[in-house]
């Protein structure tokens, strides 16, 4: 959302600022503001809270590192084999349900939409098992199991319930019976491994019906079919669905360890002949498919009318019942699925006070980094720690030292050749590659004719040619990334170019 409003946060907007104090709620927004502050060379007071934890970071132009210079360690993830086959806590079943939502109503719907609207969608996918999985999903959704009315969505939801909570569990117990023992003689189903029970669907069970109502309505949303909240209507139709009997199959691999799960993911093979048959089948129906209006369900936890949290709660609790795990209500499920940690006014007050102290120092114009303090706290312990802001790391080429705050400022709309000459004559550097965003403007390995053509073009014209977009009217400068060689032909790290437009 912040990036989409760049026409508001223009050069003139930031020129009126003396500094920035952040109060943001996600890493992407923090990183964006950090990049803006580095670009416009503004001091930044970055802070945040997480329950009883809080932090304050002081960012000073040309002196300290920026917010993006360091990152928190990655969050611990639940092992794949635990999620898929051996959950033992409600957090496991909620994450599994969240993944189900993402796979069924977001990612699959995206694939369906892109296949219909983007002719080269499949060419962009990796070959092998991943491509085959996408094709099989497209065939199911757009051909063999495509719904035409809400009753089709009810039938699909009923079969999904059977597959998730009966058939998959029955197969698991076929592979690993309740009295199964390991090679050491210990019971397989022991310790954190809970022996599950296959669930028999009961339309009179309100939790089972909750799943059908939410899943059917989400399916209807994906295919732009009118939704239906009438539980009696849904209950009446779901009871009429014919469910094929399930017979466990021998030879089905089930991962017991994380390593086995990884190997199974990597072992997927592509059947090119089968893929061609599916693609031919789908292409034959393309005229019909173009009339479909596929909608993607992007997860939104705070809308109580969209069935997102209803599905995740019902899906998680059905799986929890199978594994004898205590269920969670919708509120608790929302906290866990949305990774919500309630804000505490005391923590907010402490962080606001610490930010204010550092702001007074900035207003006084203090430049001595030793006068400033980063803060880390946890009121639950209680723990308070203060440290000097970390200095910006220095890089060097020849005898020139530079940090993340430095850049080359080039003014006026010049040709690419003139830019290359400036670096060769003034900085003794040969530009081997030049890019703007994700677009490559110049590279030493380009064909000679293309290099020659581009060298004669103005930089602004070249950017518009490569990006195939007109430069926005509010754009006053371009950020150009460069790769350079020194006089001995060695790669050297250099700052970026701030290219001011006329």
Short mmCIF file of C-alpha atoms in Angstrom, two decimals:
data_model
loop_
_atom_site.label_atom_id
_atom_site.label_comp_id
_atom_site.label_asym_id
_atom_site.label_seq_id
_atom_site.Cartn_x
_atom_site.Cartn_y
_atom_site.Cartn_z
CA UNK A 1 0.00 0.00 0.00
CA UNK A 2 2.88 2.36 0.80
CA UNK A 3 4.62 1.71 -2.53
CA UNK A 4 1.34 2.31 -4.44
CA UNK A 5 1.14 5.85 -2.96
CA UNK A 6 4.59 6.97 -4.09
CA UNK A 7 2.93 9.74 -6.12
CA UNK A 8 2.03 11.27 -2.73
CA UNK A 9 5.37 10.62 -1.02
CA UNK A 10 7.34 12.53 -3.65
CA UNK A 11 10.67 14.36 -3.49
CA UNK A 12 8.92 17.53 -2.34
CA UNK A 13 7.14 15.63 0.43
CA UNK A 14 10.38 14.27 1.89
CA UNK A 15 12.21 17.57 1.32
CA UNK A 16 9.93 19.15 3.92
CA UNK A 17 10.92 16.59 6.58
CA UNK A 18 13.72 16.93 9.14
CA UNK A 19 13.43 13.32 10.25
CA UNK A 20 11.07 10.34 10.56
CA UNK A 21 9.69 8.49 13.58
CA UNK A 22 8.16 5.18 12.54
CA UNK A 23 5.06 3.61 14.07
CA UNK A 24 4.48 0.74 11.64
CA UNK A 25 3.13 -2.77 12.06
CA UNK A 26 4.99 -4.88 9.49
CA UNK A 27 8.52 -5.44 8.22
CA UNK A 28 7.74 -4.54 4.59
CA UNK A 29 6.49 -1.06 5.54
CA UNK A 30 9.46 -0.54 7.89
CA UNK A 31 11.93 -1.56 5.18
CA UNK A 32 10.26 0.76 2.66
CA UNK A 33 10.48 3.78 4.99
CA UNK A 34 14.05 2.84 5.85
CA UNK A 35 14.98 2.88 2.14
CA UNK A 36 13.28 6.26 1.73
CA UNK A 37 15.18 7.70 4.70
CA UNK A 38 18.50 6.41 3.38
CA UNK A 39 17.73 7.80 -0.07
CA UNK A 40 16.74 11.25 1.23
CA UNK A 41 19.40 11.11 3.97
CA UNK A 42 16.97 11.67 6.83
CA UNK A 43 17.43 10.55 10.45
CA UNK A 44 15.06 7.75 11.44
CA UNK A 45 13.73 6.61 14.82
CA UNK A 46 12.60 3.05 14.28
CA UNK A 47 10.68 1.31 17.07
CA UNK A 48 8.26 -1.50 17.71
CA UNK A 49 6.52 -3.64 20.30
CA UNK A 50 5.61 -7.32 20.46
CA UNK A 51 3.63 -8.07 23.58
CA UNK A 52 5.96 -7.34 26.49
CA UNK A 53 8.94 -6.89 24.17
CA UNK A 54 10.02 -3.58 22.66
CA UNK A 55 12.90 -1.97 20.79
CA UNK A 56 14.15 1.41 19.62
CA UNK A 57 16.74 1.90 16.87
CA UNK A 58 18.43 5.20 16.02
CA UNK A 59 19.46 5.68 12.38
CA UNK A 60 21.71 8.68 11.65
CA UNK A 61 22.68 9.73 8.11
CA UNK A 62 26.32 9.05 7.19
CA UNK A 63 26.99 7.64 10.68
CA UNK A 64 25.01 4.50 11.58
CA UNK A 65 23.76 1.43 9.77
CA UNK A 66 20.13 1.46 8.63
CA UNK A 67 17.18 -0.63 9.80
CA UNK A 68 17.59 -2.98 6.82
CA UNK A 69 21.30 -3.57 7.53
CA UNK A 70 20.42 -6.36 9.96
CA UNK A 71 17.59 -8.87 10.19
CA UNK A 72 15.97 -10.89 12.93
CA UNK A 73 16.65 -14.63 12.81
CA UNK A 74 13.95 -16.55 10.91
CA UNK A 75 10.99 -17.78 12.93
CA UNK A 76 10.94 -21.42 13.92
CA UNK A 77 8.74 -23.44 11.60
CA UNK A 78 6.77 -26.59 12.33
CA UNK A 79 8.37 -29.66 10.70
CA UNK A 80 6.51 -30.73 7.56
CA UNK A 81 6.02 -34.32 8.71
CA UNK A 82 4.44 -33.04 11.96
CA UNK A 83 2.02 -30.81 10.06
CA UNK A 84 1.05 -33.46 7.52
CA UNK A 85 0.85 -36.61 9.63
CA UNK A 86 1.74 -36.21 13.30
CA UNK A 87 0.24 -33.06 14.89
CA UNK A 88 0.19 -32.95 18.68
CA UNK A 89 -0.85 -29.34 19.44
CA UNK A 90 -3.64 -27.05 18.29
CA UNK A 91 -1.01 -24.75 16.73
CA UNK A 92 -0.14 -27.62 14.37
CA UNK A 93 -3.72 -28.17 13.22
CA UNK A 94 -4.32 -24.43 12.78
CA UNK A 95 -1.21 -24.05 10.63
CA UNK A 96 -2.29 -27.11 8.62
CA UNK A 97 -5.73 -25.55 8.11
CA UNK A 98 -4.12 -22.25 7.12
CA UNK A 99 -2.04 -24.11 4.51
CA UNK A 100 -5.21 -25.85 3.28
CA UNK A 101 -6.88 -22.48 2.79
CA UNK A 102 -3.88 -21.12 0.91
CA UNK A 103 -3.65 -24.16 -1.34
CA UNK A 104 -7.36 -24.58 -2.08
CA UNK A 105 -8.67 -21.03 -2.36
CA UNK A 106 -5.66 -18.80 -3.04
CA UNK A 107 -2.86 -20.52 -4.93
CA UNK A 108 -5.07 -22.84 -6.98
CA UNK A 109 -7.40 -19.98 -7.89
CA UNK A 110 -4.38 -17.88 -8.93
CA UNK A 111 -3.19 -20.71 -11.19
CA UNK A 112 -6.67 -21.05 -12.73
CA UNK A 113 -6.90 -17.31 -13.40
CA UNK A 114 -3.41 -17.02 -14.85
CA UNK A 115 -3.85 -20.07 -17.09
CA UNK A 116 -6.97 -18.50 -18.61
CA UNK A 117 -5.62 -14.94 -18.91
CA UNK A 118 -1.87 -15.40 -19.48
CA UNK A 119 -0.95 -17.43 -22.61
CA UNK A 120 2.61 -18.03 -21.37
CA UNK A 121 1.72 -18.92 -17.77
CA UNK A 122 2.80 -22.56 -17.99
CA UNK A 123 6.06 -21.66 -19.76
CA UNK A 124 7.10 -19.72 -16.64
CA UNK A 125 6.64 -22.74 -14.37
CA UNK A 126 9.43 -25.13 -13.51
CA UNK A 127 9.25 -28.43 -15.30
CA UNK A 128 8.95 -31.72 -13.43
CA UNK A 129 6.64 -32.61 -10.56
CA UNK A 130 5.70 -29.01 -9.79
CA UNK A 131 4.40 -28.43 -13.32
CA UNK A 132 2.55 -31.75 -13.29
CA UNK A 133 0.90 -30.81 -10.00
CA UNK A 134 -0.27 -27.49 -11.48
CA UNK A 135 -1.65 -29.22 -14.58
CA UNK A 136 -3.55 -31.80 -12.55
CA UNK A 137 -4.99 -29.01 -10.41
CA UNK A 138 -6.05 -27.10 -13.53
CA UNK A 139 -7.72 -30.19 -14.97
CA UNK A 140 -9.70 -30.77 -11.77
CA UNK A 141 -10.82 -27.19 -11.30
CA UNK A 142 -11.41 -26.21 -14.92
CA UNK A 143 -12.60 -29.51 -16.36
CA UNK A 144 -13.53 -32.59 -14.35
CA UNK A 145 -14.66 -30.91 -11.10
CA UNK A 146 -15.64 -27.42 -12.26
CA UNK A 147 -18.76 -26.30 -10.39
CA UNK A 148 -21.73 -24.80 -12.23
CA UNK A 149 -23.98 -24.07 -9.25
CA UNK A 150 -23.87 -24.01 -5.44
CA UNK A 151 -24.92 -27.65 -5.07
CA UNK A 152 -21.75 -28.62 -6.95
CA UNK A 153 -19.79 -26.62 -4.36
CA UNK A 154 -21.55 -28.50 -1.53
CA UNK A 155 -20.65 -31.83 -3.13
CA UNK A 156 -17.02 -30.73 -3.53
CA UNK A 157 -16.87 -29.66 0.14
CA UNK A 158 -18.33 -32.98 1.29
CA UNK A 159 -15.75 -34.98 -0.68
CA UNK A 160 -13.00 -32.70 0.63
CA UNK A 161 -14.10 -33.47 4.20
CA UNK A 162 -14.03 -37.20 3.44
CA UNK A 163 -10.56 -37.01 1.90
CA UNK A 164 -9.04 -34.87 4.67
CA UNK A 165 -10.55 -36.42 7.79
CA UNK A 166 -11.37 -39.98 6.84
CA UNK A 167 -9.49 -41.31 3.82
CA UNK A 168 -6.10 -39.73 4.59
CA UNK A 169 -6.28 -40.90 8.21
CA UNK A 170 -7.40 -44.40 7.17
CA UNK A 171 -4.42 -44.62 4.82
CA UNK A 172 -2.09 -43.44 7.57
CA UNK A 173 -3.41 -46.13 9.94
CA UNK A 174 -3.10 -48.73 7.18
CA UNK A 175 0.59 -47.86 6.83
CA UNK A 176 1.12 -47.53 10.59
CA UNK A 177 -1.49 -49.53 12.58
CA UNK A 178 -2.20 -48.51 16.17
CA UNK A 179 -0.06 -51.42 17.47
CA UNK A 180 2.83 -50.75 15.05
CA UNK A 181 6.30 -51.04 16.60
CA UNK A 182 9.60 -49.49 15.56
CA UNK A 183 12.76 -51.47 14.81
CA UNK A 184 13.77 -51.01 18.45
CA UNK A 185 10.54 -52.59 19.69
CA UNK A 186 8.95 -49.36 20.95
CA UNK A 187 5.41 -48.43 19.97
CA UNK A 188 5.36 -46.25 16.86
CA UNK A 189 2.41 -44.23 18.18
CA UNK A 190 4.03 -42.94 21.35
CA UNK A 191 5.60 -39.76 22.69
CA UNK A 192 4.62 -36.79 20.50
CA UNK A 193 2.99 -39.08 17.89
CA UNK A 194 -0.74 -39.29 18.64
CA UNK A 195 -2.64 -42.16 17.04
CA UNK A 196 -5.49 -40.59 15.05
CA UNK A 197 -9.03 -41.79 14.36
CA UNK A 198 -10.74 -41.55 10.98
CA UNK A 199 -13.81 -39.30 11.32
CA UNK A 200 -17.21 -40.36 10.04
CA UNK A 201 -19.10 -37.37 8.67
CA UNK A 202 -22.31 -36.47 10.49
CA UNK A 203 -24.51 -33.74 9.03
CA UNK A 204 -26.08 -33.28 12.48
CA UNK A 205 -22.68 -32.43 13.96
CA UNK A 206 -22.53 -28.61 13.93
CA UNK A 207 -18.73 -28.56 13.58
CA UNK A 208 -18.85 -30.89 10.57
CA UNK A 209 -21.53 -28.70 9.00
CA UNK A 210 -19.45 -25.58 9.77
CA UNK A 211 -16.73 -27.03 7.54
CA UNK A 212 -19.15 -27.75 4.68
CA UNK A 213 -20.75 -24.27 4.87
CA UNK A 214 -17.39 -22.46 4.83
CA UNK A 215 -15.71 -24.66 2.20
CA UNK A 216 -18.73 -24.61 -0.16
CA UNK A 217 -19.04 -20.82 0.05
CA UNK A 218 -15.32 -20.28 -0.55
CA UNK A 219 -15.46 -22.61 -3.54
CA UNK A 220 -18.46 -20.65 -4.84
CA UNK A 221 -16.56 -17.39 -4.37
CA UNK A 222 -13.62 -18.70 -6.41
CA UNK A 223 -15.93 -19.42 -9.35
CA UNK A 224 -18.17 -16.33 -8.92
CA UNK A 225 -21.19 -18.49 -8.05
CA UNK A 226 -23.74 -16.86 -5.71
CA UNK A 227 -23.01 -17.89 -2.11
CA UNK A 228 -25.56 -19.41 0.28
CA UNK A 229 -25.58 -19.12 4.07
CA UNK A 230 -28.72 -21.22 4.63
CA UNK A 231 -27.49 -24.05 6.85
CA UNK A 232 -30.71 -26.07 6.45
CA UNK A 233 -30.39 -25.90 2.65
CA UNK A 234 -26.75 -26.98 2.81
CA UNK A 235 -27.50 -29.72 5.36
CA UNK A 236 -30.26 -31.12 3.16
CA UNK A 237 -28.06 -31.30 0.08
CA UNK A 238 -24.89 -32.55 1.77
CA UNK A 239 -26.81 -35.54 3.13
CA UNK A 240 -27.62 -36.57 -0.46
CA UNK A 241 -24.01 -36.59 -1.66
CA UNK A 242 -22.80 -40.04 -2.68
CA UNK A 243 -19.35 -40.66 -1.24
CA UNK A 244 -17.25 -43.35 -2.94
CA UNK A 245 -16.04 -46.08 -0.55
CA UNK A 246 -12.35 -45.83 0.39
CA UNK A 247 -9.95 -48.73 0.31
CA UNK A 248 -6.39 -48.17 1.59
CA UNK A 249 -3.68 -48.79 -0.98
CA UNK A 250 -0.40 -50.59 -0.45
CA UNK A 251 2.84 -48.98 -1.50
CA UNK A 252 1.79 -45.44 -0.49
CA UNK A 253 4.78 -43.56 0.97
CA UNK A 254 4.21 -41.50 4.12
CA UNK A 255 7.04 -39.37 5.50
CA UNK A 256 7.90 -40.06 9.14
CA UNK A 257 10.84 -37.63 9.42
CA UNK A 258 11.52 -34.15 8.04
CA UNK A 259 14.29 -35.58 5.81
CA UNK A 260 11.87 -38.10 4.28
CA UNK A 261 9.33 -35.32 3.65
CA UNK A 262 11.98 -33.23 1.86
CA UNK A 263 13.07 -36.19 -0.26
CA UNK A 264 9.49 -36.98 -1.23
CA UNK A 265 8.98 -33.38 -2.35
CA UNK A 266 12.13 -33.56 -4.47
CA UNK A 267 11.29 -36.96 -5.97
CA UNK A 268 8.24 -35.77 -7.92
CA UNK A 269 8.66 -36.77 -11.54
CA UNK A 270 7.06 -35.35 -14.62
CA UNK A 271 5.12 -37.49 -17.10
CA UNK A 272 5.48 -35.49 -20.31
CA UNK A 273 2.96 -37.64 -22.19
CA UNK A 274 0.34 -37.22 -19.46
CA UNK A 275 1.08 -33.49 -19.27
CA UNK A 276 0.50 -33.15 -23.03
CA UNK A 277 -2.86 -34.94 -22.77
CA UNK A 278 -4.02 -32.65 -19.94
CA UNK A 279 -2.87 -29.52 -21.77
CA UNK A 280 -4.60 -30.60 -24.98
CA UNK A 281 -7.80 -31.26 -23.02
CA UNK A 282 -7.69 -27.82 -21.38
CA UNK A 283 -6.80 -25.96 -24.58
CA UNK A 284 -9.79 -27.57 -26.33
CA UNK A 285 -12.04 -25.86 -23.77
CA UNK A 286 -10.26 -22.49 -23.77
CA UNK A 287 -13.07 -20.58 -25.48
CA UNK A 288 -15.44 -21.85 -22.80
CA UNK A 289 -12.96 -21.16 -19.98
CA UNK A 290 -12.47 -17.52 -21.02
CA UNK A 291 -16.04 -16.83 -19.94
CA UNK A 292 -15.21 -17.81 -16.35
CA UNK A 293 -14.64 -15.14 -13.73
CA UNK A 294 -12.10 -16.69 -11.34
CA UNK A 295 -11.69 -14.86 -8.02
CA UNK A 296 -8.76 -15.36 -5.63
CA UNK A 297 -9.46 -15.54 -1.90
CA UNK A 298 -6.62 -13.57 -0.29
CA UNK A 299 -6.60 -14.39 3.43
CA UNK A 300 -8.24 -11.68 5.53
CA UNK A 301 -8.72 -12.58 9.18
CA UNK A 302 -10.70 -9.50 10.21
CA UNK A 303 -13.71 -9.87 7.90
CA UNK A 304 -16.28 -12.06 9.66
CA UNK A 305 -18.42 -12.36 6.53
CA UNK A 306 -15.87 -13.88 4.12
CA UNK A 307 -15.76 -17.44 5.60
CA UNK A 308 -11.94 -17.35 5.83
CA UNK A 309 -11.70 -17.78 9.59
CA UNK A 310 -14.81 -19.99 9.60
CA UNK A 311 -13.05 -22.45 7.28
CA UNK A 312 -9.75 -22.40 9.15
CA UNK A 313 -11.46 -22.87 12.53
CA UNK A 314 -13.68 -25.74 11.34
CA UNK A 315 -10.84 -27.38 9.41
CA UNK A 316 -8.43 -27.14 12.35
CA UNK A 317 -10.95 -28.46 14.89
CA UNK A 318 -11.94 -31.42 12.70
CA UNK A 319 -8.28 -32.42 12.45
CA UNK A 320 -7.81 -31.79 16.18
CA UNK A 321 -10.74 -34.12 16.92
CA UNK A 322 -9.09 -36.84 14.83
CA UNK A 323 -5.88 -36.56 16.87
CA UNK A 324 -7.57 -36.03 20.27
CA UNK A 325 -6.28 -32.46 20.58
CA UNK A 326 -8.35 -29.90 22.49
CA UNK A 327 -10.13 -27.64 19.95
CA UNK A 328 -9.87 -23.84 19.76
CA UNK A 329 -12.67 -21.32 19.29
CA UNK A 330 -12.70 -18.84 16.42
CA UNK A 331 -11.09 -16.07 18.49
CA UNK A 332 -8.13 -18.20 19.59
CA UNK A 333 -7.76 -19.60 16.08
CA UNK A 334 -7.65 -16.07 14.67
CA UNK A 335 -4.88 -15.10 17.11
CA UNK A 336 -2.76 -18.10 16.12
CA UNK A 337 -3.52 -18.14 12.37
CA UNK A 338 -3.03 -14.37 12.08
CA UNK A 339 0.05 -14.50 14.34
CA UNK A 340 -1.53 -11.84 16.53
CA UNK A 341 0.18 -10.88 19.77
CA UNK A 342 -2.02 -8.45 21.75
CA UNK A 343 -0.58 -4.97 22.25
CA UNK A 344 0.20 -3.93 25.82
CA UNK A 345 -0.21 -0.26 26.70
CA UNK A 346 2.67 -0.37 29.18
CA UNK A 347 5.14 -1.57 26.55
CA UNK A 348 3.90 1.05 24.10
CA UNK A 349 4.32 3.78 26.72
CA UNK A 350 7.89 2.73 27.54
CA UNK A 351 8.91 2.59 23.86
CA UNK A 352 7.25 5.96 23.14
CA UNK A 353 9.17 7.49 26.04
CA UNK A 354 12.49 6.08 24.86
CA UNK A 355 11.84 7.30 21.30
CA UNK A 356 11.05 10.77 22.65
CA UNK A 357 14.37 10.91 24.51
CA UNK A 358 16.28 10.10 21.31
CA UNK A 359 14.19 12.63 19.39
CA UNK A 360 15.28 15.42 21.76
CA UNK A 361 18.89 14.52 20.97
CA UNK A 362 18.20 14.72 17.23
CA UNK A 363 16.49 18.10 17.62
CA UNK A 364 19.57 19.36 19.46
CA UNK A 365 21.62 18.34 16.43
CA UNK A 366 23.93 15.93 18.29
CA UNK A 367 26.31 14.16 15.91
CA UNK A 368 28.27 12.10 18.44
CA UNK A 369 26.96 8.53 18.09
CA UNK A 370 27.93 7.82 21.71
CA UNK A 371 25.20 10.22 22.85
CA UNK A 372 22.48 8.05 21.30
CA UNK A 373 21.13 4.74 22.56
CA UNK A 374 19.36 1.82 20.93
CA UNK A 375 17.05 0.08 23.39
CA UNK A 376 15.87 -3.51 23.85
CA UNK A 377 13.39 -4.47 26.56
CA UNK A 378 11.13 -7.20 27.86
CA UNK A 379 8.82 -6.13 30.67
CA UNK A 380 7.96 -9.73 31.53
CA UNK A 381 11.46 -10.52 32.83
CA UNK A 382 12.02 -7.50 33.40
CA UNK A 383 14.94 -6.76 31.06
CA UNK A 384 16.28 -3.43 29.74
CA UNK A 385 19.41 -3.11 27.60
CA UNK A 386 20.91 -0.05 25.91
CA UNK A 387 23.67 0.11 23.33
CA UNK A 388 25.29 2.60 21.00
CA UNK A 389 23.93 2.50 17.45
CA UNK A 390 26.13 0.40 15.18
CA UNK A 391 28.29 2.40 12.77
CA UNK A 392 27.65 1.98 9.07
CA UNK A 393 30.10 -0.57 7.61
CA UNK A 394 32.73 0.95 5.31
CA UNK A 395 33.53 -0.33 1.84
CA UNK A 396 36.49 0.66 -0.29
CA UNK A 397 37.69 0.76 -3.89
CA UNK A 398 41.09 2.26 -4.69
CA UNK A 399 41.48 4.79 -1.86
CA UNK A 400 37.81 5.75 -1.83
CA UNK A 401 35.83 4.73 1.27
CA UNK A 402 32.03 4.66 1.14
CA UNK A 403 29.00 3.49 3.14
CA UNK A 404 25.36 2.77 2.39
CA UNK A 405 24.71 6.52 2.68
CA UNK A 406 26.95 7.38 -0.28
CA UNK A 407 26.00 7.48 -3.96
CA UNK A 408 27.03 8.97 -7.28
CA UNK A 409 24.88 11.99 -8.17
CA UNK A 410 24.48 12.51 -11.90
CA UNK A 411 22.40 15.46 -13.09
CA UNK A 412 20.92 16.12 -16.51
CA UNK A 413 19.65 13.69 -19.11
CA UNK A 414 22.76 12.28 -20.74
CA UNK A 415 23.38 9.35 -23.05
CA UNK A 416 24.47 5.95 -21.84
CA UNK A 417 27.86 6.46 -23.54
CA UNK A 418 28.35 9.74 -21.69
CA UNK A 419 27.61 7.96 -18.41
CA UNK A 420 30.16 5.24 -19.21
CA UNK A 421 32.73 7.90 -20.06
CA UNK A 422 32.14 9.81 -16.80
CA UNK A 423 32.93 6.71 -14.76
CA UNK A 424 35.95 5.78 -16.84
CA UNK A 425 37.47 9.28 -16.81
CA UNK A 426 36.50 10.55 -13.35
CA UNK A 427 36.42 7.38 -11.25
CA UNK A 428 38.71 5.04 -13.24
CA UNK A 429 35.90 2.46 -13.27
CA UNK A 430 34.50 0.46 -16.17
CA UNK A 431 30.74 -0.16 -15.89
CA UNK A 432 30.14 -3.78 -16.90
CA UNK A 433 26.43 -3.87 -16.07
CA UNK A 434 23.78 -1.20 -15.48
CA UNK A 435 20.23 -1.84 -14.26
CA UNK A 436 17.18 0.04 -13.06
CA UNK A 437 14.96 -1.97 -10.72
CA UNK A 438 14.71 -5.45 -12.25
CA UNK A 439 15.48 -4.25 -15.80
CA UNK A 440 18.92 -4.66 -17.34
CA UNK A 441 19.84 -1.51 -19.29
CA UNK A 442 23.37 -2.42 -20.31
CA UNK A 443 25.69 -5.42 -19.98
CA UNK A 444 29.08 -6.25 -21.42
CA UNK A 445 27.76 -9.58 -22.77
CA UNK A 446 25.01 -7.99 -24.89
CA UNK A 447 25.38 -8.26 -28.69
CA UNK A 448 27.59 -5.48 -30.07
CA UNK A 449 24.76 -4.00 -32.18
CA UNK A 450 22.45 -3.73 -29.16
CA UNK A 451 25.22 -2.16 -27.02
CA UNK A 452 25.98 0.35 -29.76
CA UNK A 453 22.30 1.26 -30.17
CA UNK A 454 21.76 1.73 -26.44
CA UNK A 455 24.94 3.73 -25.92
CA UNK A 456 23.55 6.45 -28.18
CA UNK A 457 20.26 6.74 -26.25
CA UNK A 458 19.40 9.09 -23.40
CA UNK A 459 19.15 7.24 -20.09
CA UNK A 460 15.48 8.23 -19.67
CA UNK A 461 14.66 6.95 -23.17
CA UNK A 462 16.53 3.72 -22.48
CA UNK A 463 14.60 3.12 -19.25
CA UNK A 464 11.28 3.65 -21.04
CA UNK A 465 12.38 1.33 -23.86
CA UNK A 466 13.40 -1.52 -21.57
CA UNK A 467 10.60 -1.20 -19.01
CA UNK A 468 8.01 -0.50 -21.76
CA UNK A 469 6.50 2.16 -19.49
CA UNK A 470 6.49 5.95 -19.55
CA UNK A 471 8.26 7.53 -16.59
CA UNK A 472 5.67 8.90 -14.10
CA UNK A 473 5.27 12.69 -14.05
CA UNK A 474 6.22 12.82 -10.35
CA UNK A 475 9.50 10.97 -10.99
CA UNK A 476 12.43 13.33 -10.50
CA UNK A 477 15.30 10.82 -10.26
CA UNK A 478 16.20 7.23 -11.10
CA UNK A 479 18.15 4.80 -8.96
CA UNK A 480 20.64 2.96 -11.17
CA UNK A 481 22.57 -0.07 -9.90
CA UNK A 482 26.00 -0.72 -11.40
CA UNK A 483 28.63 -3.44 -11.52
CA UNK A 484 32.13 -2.11 -12.11
CA UNK A 485 35.65 -3.28 -12.81
CA UNK A 486 38.74 -1.40 -11.66
CA UNK A 487 41.78 -0.64 -13.81
CA UNK A 488 43.06 -4.18 -13.29
CA UNK A 489 39.79 -5.77 -14.42
CA UNK A 490 38.75 -6.85 -10.91
CA UNK A 491 35.13 -6.55 -9.72
CA UNK A 492 34.67 -3.80 -7.14
CA UNK A 493 31.71 -2.84 -4.98
CA UNK A 494 30.50 0.70 -5.54
CA UNK A 495 27.57 2.91 -4.45
CA UNK A 496 24.51 3.26 -6.65
CA UNK A 497 23.82 6.14 -9.05
CA UNK A 498 21.20 8.76 -8.25
CA UNK A 499 20.31 9.94 -11.74
CA UNK A 500 18.40 13.26 -11.62
CA UNK A 501 15.98 13.84 -14.47
CA UNK A 502 15.77 17.31 -16.07
#
